[in-house]
């Protein structure tokens, strides 16, 4: 059956277009005026986006003696409810394990369970000659983007290892993202705090200062410059890190910057919430100051931030966050966010005039598709592209509350947040999978085997 979406305003990074979209099978077959189809979806007064892409999620990931609250099934259902039609999750190598073992585990968790399309990045945590040899195998399996950590004992690599991995990226045409914090120094600060009896959630940001993000960003970018490869800074949270990125770009480096809604809308004062409530906001990097927040908005408006992901890493407050009741260093790090990314950023950014709706499309859809080898199949409303479509009604205001969310989490960090508009309809490869708050067609998600990871967004 053919479907025509009529009367909406189509959004791309290049502009707005009043046009209809004709869907035949899984693809967009035509865009233009007065198109006809067997089924009509009226999008009058609505914004029509290419399906959003969340390039940073952690589903079913073992962390801190527990496992993230969202499975691939629940997490991708929440993604669809928020207009996200593709996720890229982090398969993570175990110490002593292989990249292929990690990929097999993640396929076992995701295959057959996802509501949206999905692919994997690969987190490299045990660098050795066997791991090096497997990089080309990963590329052959459609995994062409990778991640390293400069923090967390069980995940981090050394500077020398990072430099070596960056050199290998050049050989395989991959791109490497890095979690930029100075892990050994953070560990020292955290140990000092606990020894002094400072164990409340308020000490989480105090022991992960902004300066140490900036230092790690600088270190990563200089090593990427040495290797002569593009660099991807994940979840940027500070003005200090932003300045290091600007410096690298002035040196002529290709640097791609990701940030997350929480760093634009929430700030470190929440860690001072009464009792143990601050634990809800424990994520890494932590929420930052209002000054950092303002710097990120300025950078987003200026086009200096390339993609907005969520770092969706959900834990329930009861039973999981409470693991750190007596020691903030034991609080599982992460927050839910995949369901509300578009509405939060539209409300805080577009509705306030900080960014345009075209810029929102760029960071939620187009650039992630280009950067990670999905474009133009994904991230674009054009004949031949997948009919992944998110219809946003700017007149349909809502209030975010955990009681109504699809995320498998007992709280929302955005509880009570009043949105300017909301998602109305979502199509995945031509099938309407979300309509007026109701999900349908579970398990439609398809694995995306990706080619060369890096395609210049310009």
CSV table of C-alpha atoms in Angstrom, one decimal:
chain,number,residue,atom,x,y,z
A,1,UNK,CA,0.0,0.0,0.0
A,2,UNK,CA,1.3,3.5,-0.8
A,3,UNK,CA,1.1,6.2,1.7
A,4,UNK,CA,1.2,10.0,1.2
A,5,UNK,CA,2.1,12.4,4.0
A,6,UNK,CA,0.3,15.6,3.0
A,7,UNK,CA,0.4,19.2,4.1
A,8,UNK,CA,3.5,19.2,6.3
A,9,UNK,CA,6.7,21.3,6.3
A,10,UNK,CA,9.7,19.1,5.4
A,11,UNK,CA,12.8,19.9,7.3
A,12,UNK,CA,16.4,19.6,6.2
A,13,UNK,CA,19.6,21.3,7.3
A,14,UNK,CA,19.4,23.4,4.1
A,15,UNK,CA,15.9,24.7,4.6
A,16,UNK,CA,12.1,24.2,4.8
A,17,UNK,CA,9.8,22.9,2.1
A,18,UNK,CA,6.1,22.7,1.9
A,19,UNK,CA,5.6,19.4,0.1
A,20,UNK,CA,4.0,16.0,0.2
A,21,UNK,CA,5.9,12.7,0.7
A,22,UNK,CA,4.9,9.5,-1.2
A,23,UNK,CA,6.0,6.3,0.5
A,24,UNK,CA,6.0,3.0,-1.5
A,25,UNK,CA,7.2,0.0,0.3
A,26,UNK,CA,10.2,0.9,2.5
A,27,UNK,CA,11.3,3.9,0.5
A,28,UNK,CA,10.4,7.5,-0.2
A,29,UNK,CA,9.4,7.4,-3.9
A,30,UNK,CA,8.5,11.0,-4.5
A,31,UNK,CA,8.4,14.5,-2.9
A,32,UNK,CA,6.3,17.3,-4.4
A,33,UNK,CA,2.9,19.0,-4.5
A,34,UNK,CA,-0.4,17.2,-4.6
A,35,UNK,CA,0.9,13.6,-4.5
A,36,UNK,CA,-1.6,10.8,-4.3
A,37,UNK,CA,-1.5,7.6,-2.4
A,38,UNK,CA,-3.8,4.8,-1.3
A,39,UNK,CA,-3.5,6.1,2.3
A,40,UNK,CA,-3.3,9.7,3.4
A,41,UNK,CA,-1.7,11.0,6.6
A,42,UNK,CA,-2.5,14.7,7.2
A,43,UNK,CA,0.5,16.5,8.5
A,44,UNK,CA,-0.9,20.0,8.2
A,45,UNK,CA,0.8,22.4,10.7
A,46,UNK,CA,3.5,19.9,11.5
A,47,UNK,CA,7.2,19.6,10.9
A,48,UNK,CA,8.3,16.5,9.0
A,49,UNK,CA,11.8,15.4,9.8
A,50,UNK,CA,14.0,12.5,8.6
A,51,UNK,CA,13.9,9.9,11.4
A,52,UNK,CA,16.2,10.9,14.2
A,53,UNK,CA,19.5,9.0,14.8
A,54,UNK,CA,20.8,8.5,18.3
A,55,UNK,CA,24.5,7.7,17.9
A,56,UNK,CA,25.3,7.0,21.6
A,57,UNK,CA,23.3,4.5,23.6
A,58,UNK,CA,24.0,1.8,26.2
A,59,UNK,CA,21.3,-0.9,26.2
A,60,UNK,CA,21.7,-4.1,28.4
A,61,UNK,CA,25.2,-3.1,29.4
A,62,UNK,CA,26.7,-4.5,32.6
A,63,UNK,CA,27.9,-1.6,34.7
A,64,UNK,CA,29.0,-1.3,38.3
A,65,UNK,CA,27.8,-4.7,39.4
A,66,UNK,CA,24.4,-4.2,37.7
A,67,UNK,CA,22.9,-4.0,34.2
A,68,UNK,CA,21.3,-0.9,32.6
A,69,UNK,CA,17.6,-0.9,33.1
A,70,UNK,CA,16.6,-0.7,29.4
A,71,UNK,CA,16.9,-3.8,27.2
A,72,UNK,CA,17.2,-3.4,23.5
A,73,UNK,CA,13.4,-4.1,23.4
A,74,UNK,CA,12.4,-1.4,25.9
A,75,UNK,CA,15.0,1.1,24.9
A,76,UNK,CA,14.2,1.0,21.2
A,77,UNK,CA,10.5,1.2,21.9
A,78,UNK,CA,11.3,4.4,23.8
A,79,UNK,CA,13.4,5.6,20.9
A,80,UNK,CA,10.5,5.2,18.5
A,81,UNK,CA,8.2,7.1,20.8
A,82,UNK,CA,10.7,10.0,20.7
A,83,UNK,CA,11.1,10.0,16.9
A,84,UNK,CA,14.4,8.1,16.8
A,85,UNK,CA,14.4,5.4,14.1
A,86,UNK,CA,18.0,4.4,14.3
A,87,UNK,CA,20.4,3.8,17.3
A,88,UNK,CA,24.1,3.1,17.4
A,89,UNK,CA,24.9,1.2,20.6
A,90,UNK,CA,28.3,0.5,22.0
A,91,UNK,CA,29.3,-3.2,21.9
A,92,UNK,CA,32.1,-3.3,24.5
A,93,UNK,CA,35.1,-5.6,24.6
A,94,UNK,CA,35.9,-7.3,27.9
A,95,UNK,CA,39.4,-7.4,29.3
A,96,UNK,CA,40.8,-10.6,28.0
A,97,UNK,CA,38.1,-10.9,25.4
A,98,UNK,CA,38.0,-10.3,21.7
A,99,UNK,CA,36.1,-7.8,19.6
A,100,UNK,CA,34.3,-10.6,17.8
A,101,UNK,CA,33.1,-12.0,21.2
A,102,UNK,CA,31.8,-8.6,22.1
A,103,UNK,CA,30.0,-8.2,18.8
A,104,UNK,CA,28.4,-11.7,19.1
A,105,UNK,CA,27.1,-10.8,22.6
A,106,UNK,CA,25.6,-7.5,21.4
A,107,UNK,CA,24.0,-9.2,18.4
A,108,UNK,CA,22.5,-11.8,20.8
A,109,UNK,CA,21.0,-9.1,22.9
A,110,UNK,CA,19.7,-6.9,20.0
A,111,UNK,CA,18.8,-9.2,17.1
A,112,UNK,CA,15.0,-9.8,16.8
A,113,UNK,CA,14.2,-7.5,19.8
A,114,UNK,CA,14.6,-3.9,18.4
A,115,UNK,CA,11.7,-1.6,17.5
A,116,UNK,CA,14.0,0.6,15.5
A,117,UNK,CA,17.0,0.0,13.2
A,118,UNK,CA,20.3,-0.4,14.9
A,119,UNK,CA,24.0,-0.7,14.4
A,120,UNK,CA,27.0,-0.9,16.7
A,121,UNK,CA,30.1,1.0,17.5
A,122,UNK,CA,32.9,-1.1,19.1
A,123,UNK,CA,34.5,0.0,22.4
A,124,UNK,CA,38.1,-1.2,22.5
A,125,UNK,CA,39.2,-1.9,26.1
A,126,UNK,CA,42.0,-4.5,25.7
A,127,UNK,CA,44.5,-3.4,23.1
A,128,UNK,CA,46.9,-6.1,21.9
A,129,UNK,CA,48.0,-7.7,18.6
A,130,UNK,CA,44.9,-9.9,18.5
A,131,UNK,CA,42.6,-6.9,18.9
A,132,UNK,CA,44.6,-5.0,16.2
A,133,UNK,CA,44.1,-7.9,13.7
A,134,UNK,CA,40.4,-7.9,14.4
A,135,UNK,CA,39.8,-4.3,13.4
A,136,UNK,CA,39.4,-5.2,9.7
A,137,UNK,CA,37.1,-8.1,10.6
A,138,UNK,CA,34.9,-5.6,12.5
A,139,UNK,CA,34.8,-3.3,9.4
A,140,UNK,CA,33.8,-6.3,7.3
A,141,UNK,CA,31.0,-7.0,9.8
A,142,UNK,CA,29.7,-3.4,9.3
A,143,UNK,CA,31.3,-1.9,12.4
A,144,UNK,CA,33.4,1.0,11.3
A,145,UNK,CA,33.3,3.3,14.3
A,146,UNK,CA,35.0,2.7,17.6
A,147,UNK,CA,35.4,4.1,21.0
A,148,UNK,CA,38.1,4.4,23.7
A,149,UNK,CA,37.9,5.5,27.3
A,150,UNK,CA,40.5,7.7,29.1
A,151,UNK,CA,38.7,6.9,32.4
A,152,UNK,CA,37.4,3.8,34.3
A,153,UNK,CA,40.0,1.2,35.3
A,154,UNK,CA,38.2,-1.7,33.5
A,155,UNK,CA,37.7,0.2,30.3
A,156,UNK,CA,40.5,2.8,29.8
A,157,UNK,CA,43.5,2.6,27.4
A,158,UNK,CA,46.9,4.3,27.9
A,159,UNK,CA,48.0,7.2,25.8
A,160,UNK,CA,50.4,5.0,23.9
A,161,UNK,CA,47.6,2.5,23.1
A,162,UNK,CA,45.3,5.4,22.1
A,163,UNK,CA,48.0,6.7,19.7
A,164,UNK,CA,48.4,3.2,18.2
A,165,UNK,CA,44.6,2.7,17.8
A,166,UNK,CA,44.3,6.1,16.0
A,167,UNK,CA,46.9,5.0,13.5
A,168,UNK,CA,45.0,1.9,12.8
A,169,UNK,CA,41.8,3.9,12.2
A,170,UNK,CA,43.6,5.5,9.2
A,171,UNK,CA,44.3,2.1,7.7
A,172,UNK,CA,40.7,0.8,7.9
A,173,UNK,CA,38.8,4.0,7.2
A,174,UNK,CA,37.3,4.0,10.7
A,175,UNK,CA,36.6,6.8,13.1
A,176,UNK,CA,37.4,6.8,16.8
A,177,UNK,CA,35.3,8.5,19.6
A,178,UNK,CA,36.9,9.0,23.0
A,179,UNK,CA,35.5,9.5,26.4
A,180,UNK,CA,37.6,12.4,27.6
A,181,UNK,CA,38.3,12.5,31.3
A,182,UNK,CA,41.6,12.0,33.1
A,183,UNK,CA,40.8,8.7,34.7
A,184,UNK,CA,43.8,8.3,37.1
A,185,UNK,CA,43.5,11.8,38.5
A,186,UNK,CA,39.7,11.4,38.9
A,187,UNK,CA,40.3,8.2,40.8
A,188,UNK,CA,42.7,10.1,43.1
A,189,UNK,CA,40.2,12.8,43.8
A,190,UNK,CA,37.4,10.3,44.4
A,191,UNK,CA,39.5,8.3,46.8
A,192,UNK,CA,40.4,11.5,48.7
A,193,UNK,CA,36.8,12.5,49.1
A,194,UNK,CA,35.7,9.1,50.4
A,195,UNK,CA,38.6,9.0,52.9
A,196,UNK,CA,37.5,12.4,54.2
A,197,UNK,CA,33.9,11.1,54.7
A,198,UNK,CA,32.5,13.0,51.7
A,199,UNK,CA,30.2,10.4,50.3
A,200,UNK,CA,27.1,12.2,49.1
A,201,UNK,CA,26.1,12.6,45.4
A,202,UNK,CA,27.2,16.3,45.7
A,203,UNK,CA,30.8,15.0,45.5
A,204,UNK,CA,30.3,13.5,42.1
A,205,UNK,CA,30.8,16.7,40.1
A,206,UNK,CA,33.4,18.0,42.6
A,207,UNK,CA,35.6,15.0,41.9
A,208,UNK,CA,35.2,15.2,38.1
A,209,UNK,CA,36.1,18.8,37.5
A,210,UNK,CA,35.7,20.5,34.1
A,211,UNK,CA,39.4,21.1,33.9
A,212,UNK,CA,40.1,17.4,33.6
A,213,UNK,CA,37.7,17.0,30.6
A,214,UNK,CA,39.6,19.8,28.9
A,215,UNK,CA,42.9,18.2,29.6
A,216,UNK,CA,41.8,14.9,28.2
A,217,UNK,CA,40.2,16.5,25.1
A,218,UNK,CA,43.5,18.3,24.4
A,219,UNK,CA,45.5,15.0,24.8
A,220,UNK,CA,43.2,13.1,22.5
A,221,UNK,CA,43.1,15.7,19.8
A,222,UNK,CA,46.9,16.2,19.8
A,223,UNK,CA,47.3,12.4,19.4
A,224,UNK,CA,44.7,12.4,16.6
A,225,UNK,CA,46.6,15.2,14.9
A,226,UNK,CA,49.8,13.2,15.2
A,227,UNK,CA,48.0,10.2,13.5
A,228,UNK,CA,46.4,12.4,10.9
A,229,UNK,CA,42.9,11.2,11.4
A,230,UNK,CA,39.5,12.7,12.1
A,231,UNK,CA,38.5,12.8,15.8
A,232,UNK,CA,35.1,12.4,17.4
A,233,UNK,CA,34.8,13.9,20.9
A,234,UNK,CA,31.8,12.1,22.7
A,235,UNK,CA,29.4,13.8,25.1
A,236,UNK,CA,31.2,17.2,25.4
A,237,UNK,CA,30.1,18.9,28.6
A,238,UNK,CA,32.4,21.9,29.2
A,239,UNK,CA,33.6,25.2,27.9
A,240,UNK,CA,37.1,24.1,28.7
A,241,UNK,CA,36.8,21.1,26.4
A,242,UNK,CA,35.2,23.3,23.8
A,243,UNK,CA,38.2,25.7,23.8
A,244,UNK,CA,40.5,22.8,23.1
A,245,UNK,CA,38.4,21.7,20.2
A,246,UNK,CA,38.5,25.2,18.8
A,247,UNK,CA,42.3,25.2,19.1
A,248,UNK,CA,42.5,21.9,17.3
A,249,UNK,CA,40.3,23.1,14.5
A,250,UNK,CA,42.4,26.2,14.1
A,251,UNK,CA,45.4,23.8,13.6
A,252,UNK,CA,43.5,22.4,10.7
A,253,UNK,CA,42.3,19.2,12.4
A,254,UNK,CA,39.0,17.5,11.5
A,255,UNK,CA,37.1,17.3,14.8
A,256,UNK,CA,33.5,16.1,15.2
A,257,UNK,CA,31.8,17.0,18.4
A,258,UNK,CA,28.9,15.3,20.1
A,259,UNK,CA,27.0,16.6,23.1
A,260,UNK,CA,23.8,15.6,24.9
A,261,UNK,CA,20.5,17.3,26.0
A,262,UNK,CA,21.4,17.0,29.7
A,263,UNK,CA,24.4,19.3,29.2
A,264,UNK,CA,22.1,22.0,27.7
A,265,UNK,CA,19.2,21.8,30.1
A,266,UNK,CA,20.3,20.5,33.5
A,267,UNK,CA,23.1,21.7,35.7
A,268,UNK,CA,25.2,20.8,38.7
A,269,UNK,CA,22.9,22.4,41.3
A,270,UNK,CA,20.8,19.2,41.0
A,271,UNK,CA,23.5,17.3,42.9
A,272,UNK,CA,22.6,19.4,45.9
A,273,UNK,CA,19.0,18.0,45.9
A,274,UNK,CA,17.7,16.9,49.3
A,275,UNK,CA,18.5,13.5,50.6
A,276,UNK,CA,19.7,11.1,48.0
A,277,UNK,CA,17.8,12.7,45.1
A,278,UNK,CA,21.0,14.0,43.5
A,279,UNK,CA,21.9,10.4,42.6
A,280,UNK,CA,19.3,10.5,39.8
A,281,UNK,CA,21.7,12.8,37.9
A,282,UNK,CA,24.9,11.0,38.4
A,283,UNK,CA,26.3,10.5,34.9
A,284,UNK,CA,29.8,10.9,33.5
A,285,UNK,CA,30.8,13.4,32.6
A,286,UNK,CA,28.6,15.1,35.2
A,287,UNK,CA,26.2,17.9,34.8
A,288,UNK,CA,28.1,21.2,34.7
A,289,UNK,CA,27.8,24.8,35.6
A,290,UNK,CA,25.4,27.3,34.0
A,291,UNK,CA,28.4,28.9,32.4
A,292,UNK,CA,29.4,25.7,30.7
A,293,UNK,CA,25.8,25.3,29.6
A,294,UNK,CA,25.8,28.8,28.0
A,295,UNK,CA,29.0,28.1,26.2
A,296,UNK,CA,27.5,24.9,24.7
A,297,UNK,CA,24.4,26.8,23.5
A,298,UNK,CA,26.6,29.4,21.8
A,299,UNK,CA,28.6,26.6,20.1
A,300,UNK,CA,25.5,24.8,19.0
A,301,UNK,CA,24.1,28.0,17.5
A,302,UNK,CA,27.4,28.6,15.7
A,303,UNK,CA,27.5,25.1,14.2
A,304,UNK,CA,30.5,24.0,16.3
A,305,UNK,CA,28.6,21.0,17.7
A,306,UNK,CA,27.9,18.3,15.1
A,307,UNK,CA,25.5,15.9,16.7
A,308,UNK,CA,23.3,15.6,19.7
A,309,UNK,CA,23.1,12.1,21.1
A,310,UNK,CA,21.8,11.0,24.5
A,311,UNK,CA,24.3,8.7,26.1
A,312,UNK,CA,21.2,6.8,27.2
A,313,UNK,CA,22.4,4.6,30.1
A,314,UNK,CA,19.4,4.1,32.4
A,315,UNK,CA,19.3,2.8,35.9
A,316,UNK,CA,16.4,2.7,38.3
A,317,UNK,CA,16.6,4.9,41.3
A,318,UNK,CA,15.3,2.1,43.5
A,319,UNK,CA,17.7,-0.8,43.8
A,320,UNK,CA,20.3,0.5,41.3
A,321,UNK,CA,21.2,4.1,42.0
A,322,UNK,CA,20.7,3.1,45.7
A,323,UNK,CA,23.8,0.9,45.5
A,324,UNK,CA,25.7,4.1,46.3
A,325,UNK,CA,23.6,5.3,49.3
A,326,UNK,CA,26.7,5.3,51.5
A,327,UNK,CA,29.4,6.0,48.9
A,328,UNK,CA,28.8,8.2,45.8
A,329,UNK,CA,31.5,6.3,43.9
A,330,UNK,CA,29.3,3.2,43.9
A,331,UNK,CA,26.3,5.0,42.2
A,332,UNK,CA,25.9,3.5,38.7
A,333,UNK,CA,26.8,6.3,36.2
A,334,UNK,CA,24.1,7.1,33.7
A,335,UNK,CA,20.7,8.6,33.0
A,336,UNK,CA,17.8,7.8,30.7
A,337,UNK,CA,17.1,10.2,27.8
A,338,UNK,CA,16.4,8.4,24.5
A,339,UNK,CA,12.7,9.1,24.5
A,340,UNK,CA,12.8,12.8,25.1
A,341,UNK,CA,15.8,14.0,23.2
A,342,UNK,CA,13.9,15.7,20.3
A,343,UNK,CA,11.2,17.3,22.4
A,344,UNK,CA,13.7,18.6,25.0
A,345,UNK,CA,16.0,20.1,22.3
A,346,UNK,CA,13.1,21.5,20.3
A,347,UNK,CA,11.7,23.2,23.4
A,348,UNK,CA,14.9,24.5,24.9
A,349,UNK,CA,16.5,25.3,21.5
A,350,UNK,CA,14.1,26.0,18.7
A,351,UNK,CA,11.1,27.3,20.6
A,352,UNK,CA,13.4,29.8,22.5
A,353,UNK,CA,15.1,31.0,19.3
A,354,UNK,CA,18.6,29.7,20.3
A,355,UNK,CA,18.8,27.4,17.2
A,356,UNK,CA,16.7,27.0,14.1
A,357,UNK,CA,14.6,23.9,13.2
A,358,UNK,CA,17.1,23.3,10.4
A,359,UNK,CA,20.0,23.2,12.8
A,360,UNK,CA,18.0,20.7,15.0
A,361,UNK,CA,17.6,18.5,11.9
A,362,UNK,CA,21.3,18.7,11.2
A,363,UNK,CA,22.4,17.5,14.7
A,364,UNK,CA,19.6,14.9,15.2
A,365,UNK,CA,19.5,13.3,11.8
A,366,UNK,CA,21.8,14.5,9.0
A,367,UNK,CA,25.2,14.7,10.5
A,368,UNK,CA,25.0,11.4,12.4
A,369,UNK,CA,24.0,9.7,9.2
A,370,UNK,CA,26.9,11.2,7.3
A,371,UNK,CA,29.4,10.7,10.0
A,372,UNK,CA,28.6,7.0,10.5
A,373,UNK,CA,28.1,5.8,7.0
A,374,UNK,CA,24.3,5.7,6.9
A,375,UNK,CA,23.7,8.6,4.5
A,376,UNK,CA,21.7,9.0,2.2
A,377,UNK,CA,19.8,5.9,3.1
A,378,UNK,CA,19.2,7.5,6.5
A,379,UNK,CA,19.1,11.1,7.6
A,380,UNK,CA,17.5,12.5,4.5
A,381,UNK,CA,14.0,13.0,3.1
A,382,UNK,CA,14.5,12.3,-0.6
A,383,UNK,CA,13.4,9.8,-3.2
A,384,UNK,CA,15.3,6.5,-2.7
A,385,UNK,CA,16.0,7.1,1.0
A,386,UNK,CA,14.4,4.9,3.7
A,387,UNK,CA,11.0,6.2,4.7
A,388,UNK,CA,12.1,6.9,8.2
A,389,UNK,CA,10.0,9.9,9.2
A,390,UNK,CA,9.2,11.8,12.4
A,391,UNK,CA,6.2,14.1,12.4
A,392,UNK,CA,6.5,16.8,15.1
A,393,UNK,CA,3.4,18.9,16.0
A,394,UNK,CA,4.6,22.2,17.5
A,395,UNK,CA,1.1,22.9,18.8
A,396,UNK,CA,0.7,19.8,20.8
A,397,UNK,CA,2.4,20.7,24.1
A,398,UNK,CA,3.1,18.1,26.7
A,399,UNK,CA,4.7,17.5,30.1
A,400,UNK,CA,7.4,14.8,30.6
A,401,UNK,CA,6.7,12.4,33.4
A,402,UNK,CA,8.1,9.0,34.3
A,403,UNK,CA,4.6,7.7,34.7
A,404,UNK,CA,3.9,8.0,31.0
A,405,UNK,CA,7.3,7.1,29.5
A,406,UNK,CA,8.3,4.0,27.6
A,407,UNK,CA,11.8,3.9,29.0
A,408,UNK,CA,12.1,1.1,31.6
A,409,UNK,CA,13.2,3.4,34.4
A,410,UNK,CA,11.4,4.5,37.5
A,411,UNK,CA,12.3,8.2,37.1
A,412,UNK,CA,13.0,10.8,34.4
A,413,UNK,CA,15.6,13.5,34.9
A,414,UNK,CA,13.2,15.8,33.0
A,415,UNK,CA,10.2,15.2,35.3
A,416,UNK,CA,7.8,18.1,34.9
A,417,UNK,CA,9.5,19.6,31.9
A,418,UNK,CA,6.9,21.3,29.8
A,419,UNK,CA,7.5,20.7,26.1
A,420,UNK,CA,6.7,23.0,23.2
A,421,UNK,CA,5.0,20.5,21.0
A,422,UNK,CA,5.6,16.7,20.8
A,423,UNK,CA,6.1,13.8,18.4
A,424,UNK,CA,2.8,12.8,16.7
A,425,UNK,CA,3.7,10.1,14.2
A,426,UNK,CA,6.8,8.0,13.4
A,427,UNK,CA,7.5,5.8,10.3
A,428,UNK,CA,10.2,3.2,10.1
A,429,UNK,CA,11.0,2.1,6.6
A,430,UNK,CA,7.5,3.0,5.5
A,431,UNK,CA,5.6,1.4,8.3
A,432,UNK,CA,3.8,3.6,10.8
A,433,UNK,CA,5.2,2.5,14.2
A,434,UNK,CA,4.0,5.3,16.4
A,435,UNK,CA,0.7,7.2,16.2
A,436,UNK,CA,-0.8,9.6,18.8
A,437,UNK,CA,1.1,8.1,21.7
A,438,UNK,CA,0.6,4.4,20.7
A,439,UNK,CA,3.4,2.1,19.5
A,440,UNK,CA,2.8,-0.7,17.0
A,441,UNK,CA,4.7,-3.3,15.0
A,442,UNK,CA,7.4,-4.4,17.5
A,443,UNK,CA,10.6,-6.1,16.4
A,444,UNK,CA,10.8,-4.4,13.1
A,445,UNK,CA,14.3,-3.1,13.7
A,446,UNK,CA,17.0,-4.2,11.3
A,447,UNK,CA,20.7,-4.5,11.8
A,448,UNK,CA,22.6,-1.9,9.8
A,449,UNK,CA,25.9,-3.1,8.4
A,450,UNK,CA,27.8,0.1,7.7
A,451,UNK,CA,30.5,0.9,5.3
A,452,UNK,CA,33.3,3.5,5.7
A,453,UNK,CA,32.4,5.4,8.9
A,454,UNK,CA,33.4,8.8,7.9
A,455,UNK,CA,31.6,10.9,5.3
A,456,UNK,CA,32.2,14.6,5.5
A,457,UNK,CA,29.1,16.4,6.7
A,458,UNK,CA,30.0,19.3,4.4
